Coordinates of C-alpha atoms and ligand atoms in Angstrom, one line a residue:
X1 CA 76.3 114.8 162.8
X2 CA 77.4 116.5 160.0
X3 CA 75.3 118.5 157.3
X4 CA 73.5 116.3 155.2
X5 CA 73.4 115.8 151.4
X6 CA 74.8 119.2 150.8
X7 CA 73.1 120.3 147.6
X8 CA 75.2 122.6 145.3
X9 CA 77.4 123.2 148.0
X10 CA 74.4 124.4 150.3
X11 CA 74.0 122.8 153.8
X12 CA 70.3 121.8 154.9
X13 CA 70.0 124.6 156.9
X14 CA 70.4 127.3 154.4
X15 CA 68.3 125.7 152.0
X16 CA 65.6 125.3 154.9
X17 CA 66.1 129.1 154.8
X18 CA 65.5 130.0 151.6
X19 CA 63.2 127.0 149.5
X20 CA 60.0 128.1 148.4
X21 CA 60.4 131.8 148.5
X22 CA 61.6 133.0 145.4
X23 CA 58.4 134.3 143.8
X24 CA 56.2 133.8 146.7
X25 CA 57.1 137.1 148.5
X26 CA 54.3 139.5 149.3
X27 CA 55.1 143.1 148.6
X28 CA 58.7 143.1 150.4
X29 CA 57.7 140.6 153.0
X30 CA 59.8 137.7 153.8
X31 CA 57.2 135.1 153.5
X32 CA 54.5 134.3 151.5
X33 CA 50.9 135.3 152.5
X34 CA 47.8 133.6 153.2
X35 CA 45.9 132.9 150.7
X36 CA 42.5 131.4 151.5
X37 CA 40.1 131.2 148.8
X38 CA 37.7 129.7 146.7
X39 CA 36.6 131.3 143.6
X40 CA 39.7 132.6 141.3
X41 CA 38.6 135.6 139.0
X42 CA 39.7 135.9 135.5
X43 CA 39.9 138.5 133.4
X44 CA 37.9 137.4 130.9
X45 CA 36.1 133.7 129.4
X46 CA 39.0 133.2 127.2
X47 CA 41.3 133.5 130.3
X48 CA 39.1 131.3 131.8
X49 CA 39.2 128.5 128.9
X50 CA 43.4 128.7 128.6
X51 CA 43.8 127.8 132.2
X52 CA 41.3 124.7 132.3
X53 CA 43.8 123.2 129.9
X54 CA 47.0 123.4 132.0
X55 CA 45.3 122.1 135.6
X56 CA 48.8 120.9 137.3
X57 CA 51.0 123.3 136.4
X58 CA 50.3 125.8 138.8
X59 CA 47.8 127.7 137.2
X60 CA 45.4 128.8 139.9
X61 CA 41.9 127.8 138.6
X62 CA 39.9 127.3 141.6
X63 CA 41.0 126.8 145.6
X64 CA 41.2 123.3 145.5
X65 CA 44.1 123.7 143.2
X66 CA 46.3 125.5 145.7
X67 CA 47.6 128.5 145.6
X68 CA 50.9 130.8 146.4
X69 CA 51.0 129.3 150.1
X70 CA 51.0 125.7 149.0
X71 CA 53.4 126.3 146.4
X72 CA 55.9 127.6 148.5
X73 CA 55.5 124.7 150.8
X74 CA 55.4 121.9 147.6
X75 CA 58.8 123.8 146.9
X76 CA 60.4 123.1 150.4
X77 CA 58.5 119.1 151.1
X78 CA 60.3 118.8 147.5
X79 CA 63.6 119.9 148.9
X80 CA 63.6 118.1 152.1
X81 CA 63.4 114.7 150.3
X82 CA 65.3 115.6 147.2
X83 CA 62.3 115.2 144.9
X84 CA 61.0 116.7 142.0
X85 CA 56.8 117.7 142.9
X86 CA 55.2 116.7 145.8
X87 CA 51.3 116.9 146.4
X88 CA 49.9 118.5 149.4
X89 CA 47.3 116.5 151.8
X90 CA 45.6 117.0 154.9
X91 CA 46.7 114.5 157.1
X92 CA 49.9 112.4 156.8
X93 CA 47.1 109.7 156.9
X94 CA 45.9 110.9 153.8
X95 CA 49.2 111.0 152.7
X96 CA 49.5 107.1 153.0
X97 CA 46.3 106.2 151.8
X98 CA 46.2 108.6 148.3
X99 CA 49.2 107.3 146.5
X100 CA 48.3 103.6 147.5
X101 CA 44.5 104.4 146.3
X102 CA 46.1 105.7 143.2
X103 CA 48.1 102.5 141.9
X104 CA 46.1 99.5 143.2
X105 CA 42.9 98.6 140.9
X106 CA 40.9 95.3 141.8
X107 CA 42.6 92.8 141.4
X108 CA 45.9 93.7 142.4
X109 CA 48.2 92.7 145.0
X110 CA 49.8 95.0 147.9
X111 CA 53.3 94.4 149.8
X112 CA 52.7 96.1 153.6
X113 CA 55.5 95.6 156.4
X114 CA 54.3 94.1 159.2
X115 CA 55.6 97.4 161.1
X116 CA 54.0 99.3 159.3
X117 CA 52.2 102.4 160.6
X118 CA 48.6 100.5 162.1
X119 CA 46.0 103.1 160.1
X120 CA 48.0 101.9 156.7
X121 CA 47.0 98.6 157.8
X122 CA 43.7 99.9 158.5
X123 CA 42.7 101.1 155.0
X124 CA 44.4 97.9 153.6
X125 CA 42.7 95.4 156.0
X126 CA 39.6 97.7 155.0
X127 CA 38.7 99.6 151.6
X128 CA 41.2 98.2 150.1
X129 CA 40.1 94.5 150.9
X130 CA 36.7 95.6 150.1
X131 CA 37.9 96.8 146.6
X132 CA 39.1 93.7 145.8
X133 CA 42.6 94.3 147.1
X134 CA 44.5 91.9 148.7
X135 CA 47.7 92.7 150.9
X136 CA 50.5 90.7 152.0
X137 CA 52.5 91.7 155.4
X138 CA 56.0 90.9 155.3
X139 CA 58.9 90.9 158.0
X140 CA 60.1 94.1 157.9
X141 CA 63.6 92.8 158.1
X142 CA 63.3 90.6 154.8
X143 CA 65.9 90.7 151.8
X144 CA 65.6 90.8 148.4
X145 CA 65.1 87.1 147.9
X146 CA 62.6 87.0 150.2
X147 CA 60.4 89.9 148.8
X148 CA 61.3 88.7 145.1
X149 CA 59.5 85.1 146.2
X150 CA 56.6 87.1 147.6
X151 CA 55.9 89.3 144.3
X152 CA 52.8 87.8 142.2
X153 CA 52.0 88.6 138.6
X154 CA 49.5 91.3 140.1
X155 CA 51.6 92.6 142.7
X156 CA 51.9 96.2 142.1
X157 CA 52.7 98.3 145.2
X158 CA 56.0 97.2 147.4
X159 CA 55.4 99.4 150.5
X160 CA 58.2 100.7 153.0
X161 CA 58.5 102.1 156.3
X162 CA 61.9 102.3 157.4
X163 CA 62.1 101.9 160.9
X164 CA 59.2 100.8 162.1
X165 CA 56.5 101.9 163.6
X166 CA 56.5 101.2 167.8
X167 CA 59.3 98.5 166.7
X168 CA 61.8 100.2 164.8
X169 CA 63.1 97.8 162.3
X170 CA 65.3 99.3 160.1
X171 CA 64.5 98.2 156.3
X172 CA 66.8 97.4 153.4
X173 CA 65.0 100.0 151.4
X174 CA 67.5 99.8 148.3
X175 CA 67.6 95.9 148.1
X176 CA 63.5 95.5 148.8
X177 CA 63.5 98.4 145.8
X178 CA 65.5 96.5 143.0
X179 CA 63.8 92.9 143.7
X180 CA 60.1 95.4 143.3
X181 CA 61.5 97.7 140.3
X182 CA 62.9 94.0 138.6
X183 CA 59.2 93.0 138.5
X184 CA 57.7 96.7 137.7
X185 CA 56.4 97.1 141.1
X186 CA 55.8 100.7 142.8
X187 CA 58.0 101.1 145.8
X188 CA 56.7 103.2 148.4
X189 CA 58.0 104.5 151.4
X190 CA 56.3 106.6 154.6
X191 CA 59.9 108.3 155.4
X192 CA 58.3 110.3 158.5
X193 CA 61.0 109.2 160.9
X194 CA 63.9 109.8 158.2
X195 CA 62.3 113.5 157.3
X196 CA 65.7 114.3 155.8
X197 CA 68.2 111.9 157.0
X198 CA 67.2 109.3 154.5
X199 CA 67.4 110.6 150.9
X200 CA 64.3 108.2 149.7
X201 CA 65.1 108.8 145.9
X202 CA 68.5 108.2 146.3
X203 CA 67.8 104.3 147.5
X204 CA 65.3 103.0 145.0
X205 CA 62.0 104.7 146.1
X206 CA 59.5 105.8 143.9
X207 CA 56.7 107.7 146.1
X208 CA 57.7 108.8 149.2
X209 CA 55.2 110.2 152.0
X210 CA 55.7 112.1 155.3
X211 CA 53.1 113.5 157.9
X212 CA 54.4 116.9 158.3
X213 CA 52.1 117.1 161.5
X214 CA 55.6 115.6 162.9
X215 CA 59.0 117.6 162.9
X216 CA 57.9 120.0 159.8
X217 CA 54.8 121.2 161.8
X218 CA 57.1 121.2 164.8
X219 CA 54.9 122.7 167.5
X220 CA 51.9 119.8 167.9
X221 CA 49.6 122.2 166.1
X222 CA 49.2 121.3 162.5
X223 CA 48.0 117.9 160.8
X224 CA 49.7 117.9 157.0
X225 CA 50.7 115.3 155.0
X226 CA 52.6 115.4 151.9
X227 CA 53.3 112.8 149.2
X228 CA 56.9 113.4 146.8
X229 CA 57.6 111.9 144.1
X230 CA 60.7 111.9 141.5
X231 CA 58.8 112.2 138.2
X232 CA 56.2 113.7 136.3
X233 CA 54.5 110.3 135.9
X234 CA 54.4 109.5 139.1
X235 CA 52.7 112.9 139.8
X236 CA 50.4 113.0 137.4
X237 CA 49.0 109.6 139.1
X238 CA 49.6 110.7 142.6
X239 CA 48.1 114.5 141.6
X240 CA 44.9 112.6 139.5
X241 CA 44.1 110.6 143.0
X242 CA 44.2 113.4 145.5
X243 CA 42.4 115.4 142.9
X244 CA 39.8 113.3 142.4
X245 CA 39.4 112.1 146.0
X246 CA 39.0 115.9 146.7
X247 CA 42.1 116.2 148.8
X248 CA 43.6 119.7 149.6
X249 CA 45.8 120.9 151.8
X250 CA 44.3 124.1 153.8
X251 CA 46.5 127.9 153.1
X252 CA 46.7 128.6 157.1
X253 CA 48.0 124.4 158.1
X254 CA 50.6 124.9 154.9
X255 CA 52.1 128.3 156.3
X256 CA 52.0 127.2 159.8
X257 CA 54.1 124.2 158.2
X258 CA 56.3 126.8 156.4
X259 CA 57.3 128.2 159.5
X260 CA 58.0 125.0 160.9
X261 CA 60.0 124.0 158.0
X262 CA 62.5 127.7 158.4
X263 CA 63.6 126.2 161.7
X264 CA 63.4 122.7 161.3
X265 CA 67.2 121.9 160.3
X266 CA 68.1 123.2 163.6
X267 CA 65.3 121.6 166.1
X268 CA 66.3 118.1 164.2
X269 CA 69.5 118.6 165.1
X270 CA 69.4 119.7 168.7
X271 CA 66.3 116.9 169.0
X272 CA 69.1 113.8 167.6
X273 CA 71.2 114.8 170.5
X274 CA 69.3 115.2 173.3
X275 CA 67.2 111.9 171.7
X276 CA 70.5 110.0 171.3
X277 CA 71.9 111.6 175.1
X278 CA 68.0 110.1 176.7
X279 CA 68.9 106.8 174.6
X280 CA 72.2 106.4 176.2
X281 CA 71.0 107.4 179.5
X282 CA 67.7 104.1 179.4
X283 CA 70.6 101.8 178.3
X284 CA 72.5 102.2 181.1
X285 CA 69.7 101.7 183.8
X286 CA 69.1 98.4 185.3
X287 CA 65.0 98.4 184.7
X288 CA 65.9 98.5 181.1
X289 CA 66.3 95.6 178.9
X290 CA 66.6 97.2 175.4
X291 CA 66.7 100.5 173.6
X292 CA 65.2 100.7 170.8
X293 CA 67.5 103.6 168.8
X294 CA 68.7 102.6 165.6
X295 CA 71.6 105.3 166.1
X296 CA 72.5 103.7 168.6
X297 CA 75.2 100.4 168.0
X298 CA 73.5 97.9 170.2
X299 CA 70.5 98.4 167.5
X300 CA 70.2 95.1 165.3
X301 CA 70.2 96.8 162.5
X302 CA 72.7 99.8 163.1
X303 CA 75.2 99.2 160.4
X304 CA 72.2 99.5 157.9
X305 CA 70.8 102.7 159.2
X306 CA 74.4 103.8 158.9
X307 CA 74.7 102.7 155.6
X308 CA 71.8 104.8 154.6
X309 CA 70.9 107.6 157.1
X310 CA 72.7 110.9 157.7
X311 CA 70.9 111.2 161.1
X312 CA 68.2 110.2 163.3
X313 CA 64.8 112.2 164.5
X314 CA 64.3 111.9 168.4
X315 CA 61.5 109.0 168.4
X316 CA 62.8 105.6 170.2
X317 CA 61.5 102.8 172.2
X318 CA 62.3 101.9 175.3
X319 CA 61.4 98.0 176.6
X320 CA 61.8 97.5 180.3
X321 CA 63.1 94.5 181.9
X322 CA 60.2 91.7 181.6
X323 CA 59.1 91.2 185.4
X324 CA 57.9 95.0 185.6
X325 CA 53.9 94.6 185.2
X326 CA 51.6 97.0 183.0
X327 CA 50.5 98.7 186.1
X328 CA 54.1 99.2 187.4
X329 CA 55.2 100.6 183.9
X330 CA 51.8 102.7 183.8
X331 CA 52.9 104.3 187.2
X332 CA 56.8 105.1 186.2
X333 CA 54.4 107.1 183.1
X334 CA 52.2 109.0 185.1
X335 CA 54.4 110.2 187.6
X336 CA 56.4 112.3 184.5
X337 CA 55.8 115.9 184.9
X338 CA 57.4 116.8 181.5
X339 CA 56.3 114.0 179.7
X340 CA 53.0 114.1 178.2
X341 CA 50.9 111.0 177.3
X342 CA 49.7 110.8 173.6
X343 CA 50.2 109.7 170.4
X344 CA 52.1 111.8 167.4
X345 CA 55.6 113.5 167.9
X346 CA 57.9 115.9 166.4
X347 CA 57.0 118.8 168.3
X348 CA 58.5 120.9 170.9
X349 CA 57.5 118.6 174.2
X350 CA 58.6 115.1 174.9
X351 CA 56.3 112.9 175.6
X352 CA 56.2 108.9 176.6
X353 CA 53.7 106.5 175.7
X354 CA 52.6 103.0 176.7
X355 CA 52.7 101.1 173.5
X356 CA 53.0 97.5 174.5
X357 CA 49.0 96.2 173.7
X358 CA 48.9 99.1 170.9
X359 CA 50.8 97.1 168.2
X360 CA 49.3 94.9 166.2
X361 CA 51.4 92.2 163.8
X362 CA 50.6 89.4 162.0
X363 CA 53.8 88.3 160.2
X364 CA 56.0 88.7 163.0
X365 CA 55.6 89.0 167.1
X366 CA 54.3 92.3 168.5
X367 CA 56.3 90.5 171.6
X368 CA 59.8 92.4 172.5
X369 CA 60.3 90.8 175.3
X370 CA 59.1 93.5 178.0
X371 CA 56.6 96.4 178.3
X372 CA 57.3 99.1 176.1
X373 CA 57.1 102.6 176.3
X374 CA 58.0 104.9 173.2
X375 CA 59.6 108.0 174.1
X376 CA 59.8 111.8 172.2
X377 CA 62.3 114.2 172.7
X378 CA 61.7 117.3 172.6
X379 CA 63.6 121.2 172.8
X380 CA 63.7 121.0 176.7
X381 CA 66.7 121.0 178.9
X382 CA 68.1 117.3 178.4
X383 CA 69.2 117.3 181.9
X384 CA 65.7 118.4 183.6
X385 CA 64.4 115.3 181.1
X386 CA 66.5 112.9 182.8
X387 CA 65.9 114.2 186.2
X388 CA 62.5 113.7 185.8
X389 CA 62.6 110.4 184.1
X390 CA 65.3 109.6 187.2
X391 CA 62.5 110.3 189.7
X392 CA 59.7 108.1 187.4
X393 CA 61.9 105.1 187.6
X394 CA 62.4 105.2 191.4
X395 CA 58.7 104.9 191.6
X396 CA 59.2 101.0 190.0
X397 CA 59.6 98.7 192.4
X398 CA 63.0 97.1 193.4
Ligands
PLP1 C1 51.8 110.2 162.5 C2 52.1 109.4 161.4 C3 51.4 109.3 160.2 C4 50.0 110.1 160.1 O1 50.1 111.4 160.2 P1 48.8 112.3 160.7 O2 49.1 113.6 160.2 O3 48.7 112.2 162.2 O4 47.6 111.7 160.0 C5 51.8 108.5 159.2 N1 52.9 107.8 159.3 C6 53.7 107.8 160.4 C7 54.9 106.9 160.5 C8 53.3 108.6 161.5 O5 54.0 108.5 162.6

């Protein structure tokens, strides 16, 4: 696919390149140091007293504030989604549960996708509840209407996750936006599949949040979440919340998540293609009922994930023709010698898991019609991918 939202003229790629450094170099070098700390020095008391008064403005005042390596990474999270700030967390976990901590008081009333992302269900099915909190799940594929009837007085936060978790329903973010911003709701969106081919602030959304453990990180070795948002107000909440929750965001995860970031552009795109080639490939086999790709045209929703994505990351589902038992499907799995089993994605190595059992829903079925098996592309050879997933299918039965 093309570059994407070209900014000033600039392709993804170069700004990958350059975001966050200007500033942040260390006597000549490239990128920005490590700095881990605690205490900040000052000069002298009155020093001291100035800086308590400007606390989000970069002023370093203690380690929990950040410092020059999470700056540098705030900068580039902040140009990947086309937002103005974005707060550093240390989970993309965390990254979902701060910003709906920080808008729902007792009380209030929560909008969740039933495809949403099972620990965000977890901490509203939990604290939340606890706190007085109640959620409603929706059909991820509702329309405007349909979410307007579901708003309350107390209805606050209209949440998004577009496509879905395991299911990959893609969302009509803009229309769910306008029937939530007509009746002063928050929207919120966990963009982690979009990363940068879905411009969140461009279709309505106020917050949005990614787990950089995914294609930022890149290499399965860093957990990071990060939480953007498109004005100060919204940041001043979202920056209050973490703050007071004690969030933070460690120097050595962010830099690891800087490198990712440099070479990110490029793994996304070579990922898309090898993801869409694999896609193609489980289409065409006769074990295979449906592919779960929304790049792909046979996706219910295609036309709307063409409407409002540049691209897609390399994370589909794959749901196998409905006579094939869990034991049949758990055998195709295991006999993968460059797949590995386990959850996350966005790194480097593909891996496959077993999901049917996994997903929990409550507004719509969990049911698609087979077992499922979601699948993650990574940098391999495509062609050694689908030889090996050629051998795993031959171990089904006929
Ligand atoms: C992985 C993931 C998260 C959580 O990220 P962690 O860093 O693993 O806590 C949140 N949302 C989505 C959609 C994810 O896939």
């Amino acid at each position: 696919m093309a570059d994407n939202n070209a900014k000033n003229g600039q392709g993804f790629a170069t700004r990958m390149s350059h975001a966050g450094r200007a500033g942040t170099r260390a006597h000549g070098f490239v990128n920005p140091g490590v700095h881990r700390g605690s205490t900040v020095l000052h000069p002298n008391s009155e020093s001291r007293r100035a800086f308590q008064k400007d606390k989000w403005n970069r002023v370093m005042t203690y380690g929990t504030a950040g410092g020059p390596t999470q700056y540098a990474l705030e900068d580039v999270v902040a140009e990947i989604e086309g937002g103005t700030r974005c707060v550093l967390v240390g989970t993309g976990l965390a990254a979902v549960t701060v910003p709906l901590m920080a808008y729902l008081k007792t009380g209030d009333h929560c909008l969740m996708p039933d495809s949403a992302y099972g620990p965000a269900r977890n901490v509203c099915n939990g604290l939340l509840k606890d706190w007085g909190v109640e959620t409603t799940y929706y059909d991820p594929l509702i329309d405007e209407a349909g979410i307007r009837a579901l708003i309350r007085p107390n209805t606050k936060v209209v949440y998004t996750e577009s496509p879905g978790s395991h299911t990959f329903e893609v969302q009509d973010v803009p229309a769910i936006a306008r029937a939530a911003h007509a009746a002063g709701c928050v929207v919120m969106m966990d963009n982690t599949w979009g990363i940068h081919h879905f411009m969140p602030f461009q279709h309505g959304v106020d917050v949005s949040i990614q787990a950089l453990t995914k294609y930022v990180g890149g290499h399965s070795d860093v957990l990071l979440g990060s939480i953007t948002v498109n004005s100060e107000k919204d940041y001043e909440i979202v920056r209050g919340a973490a703050s007071q929750m004690g969030h933070f965001a460690a120097p050595d995860d962010c830099w690891l998540a800087l490198r990712g970031a440099r070479t990110m552009p490029i793994r996304l795109k070579q990922q898309e293609k090898s993801g869409l080639e694999v896609a193609h490939w489980f289409e065409n086999r006769p074990e295979v009922q449906s592919v779960l790709h929304p790049a792909l045209p046979s996706h219910p929703q295609h036309a709307l994930w063409k409407r409002d994505f540049t691209g897609a990351c390399s994370l589909f589902g794959v749901v196998f023709k409905p006579h094939y038992t869990e034991a049949d499907i758990f055998k195709f799995i295991d006999s993968l010698k460059l797949f590995g089993i386990g959850a996350s994605w966005g790194g480097f190595e593909s891996l496959a898991l077993p999901t049917t059992g996994f997903i929990t829903r409550t507004a719509t079925s969990p049911d698609l019609g087979g077992f499922t098996v979601r699948i993650h592309i990574g940098l391999e050879d495509v062609g050694d991918l689908i030889a090996d997933l050629t051998q795993g299918l031959a171990t089904l039965p006929k």
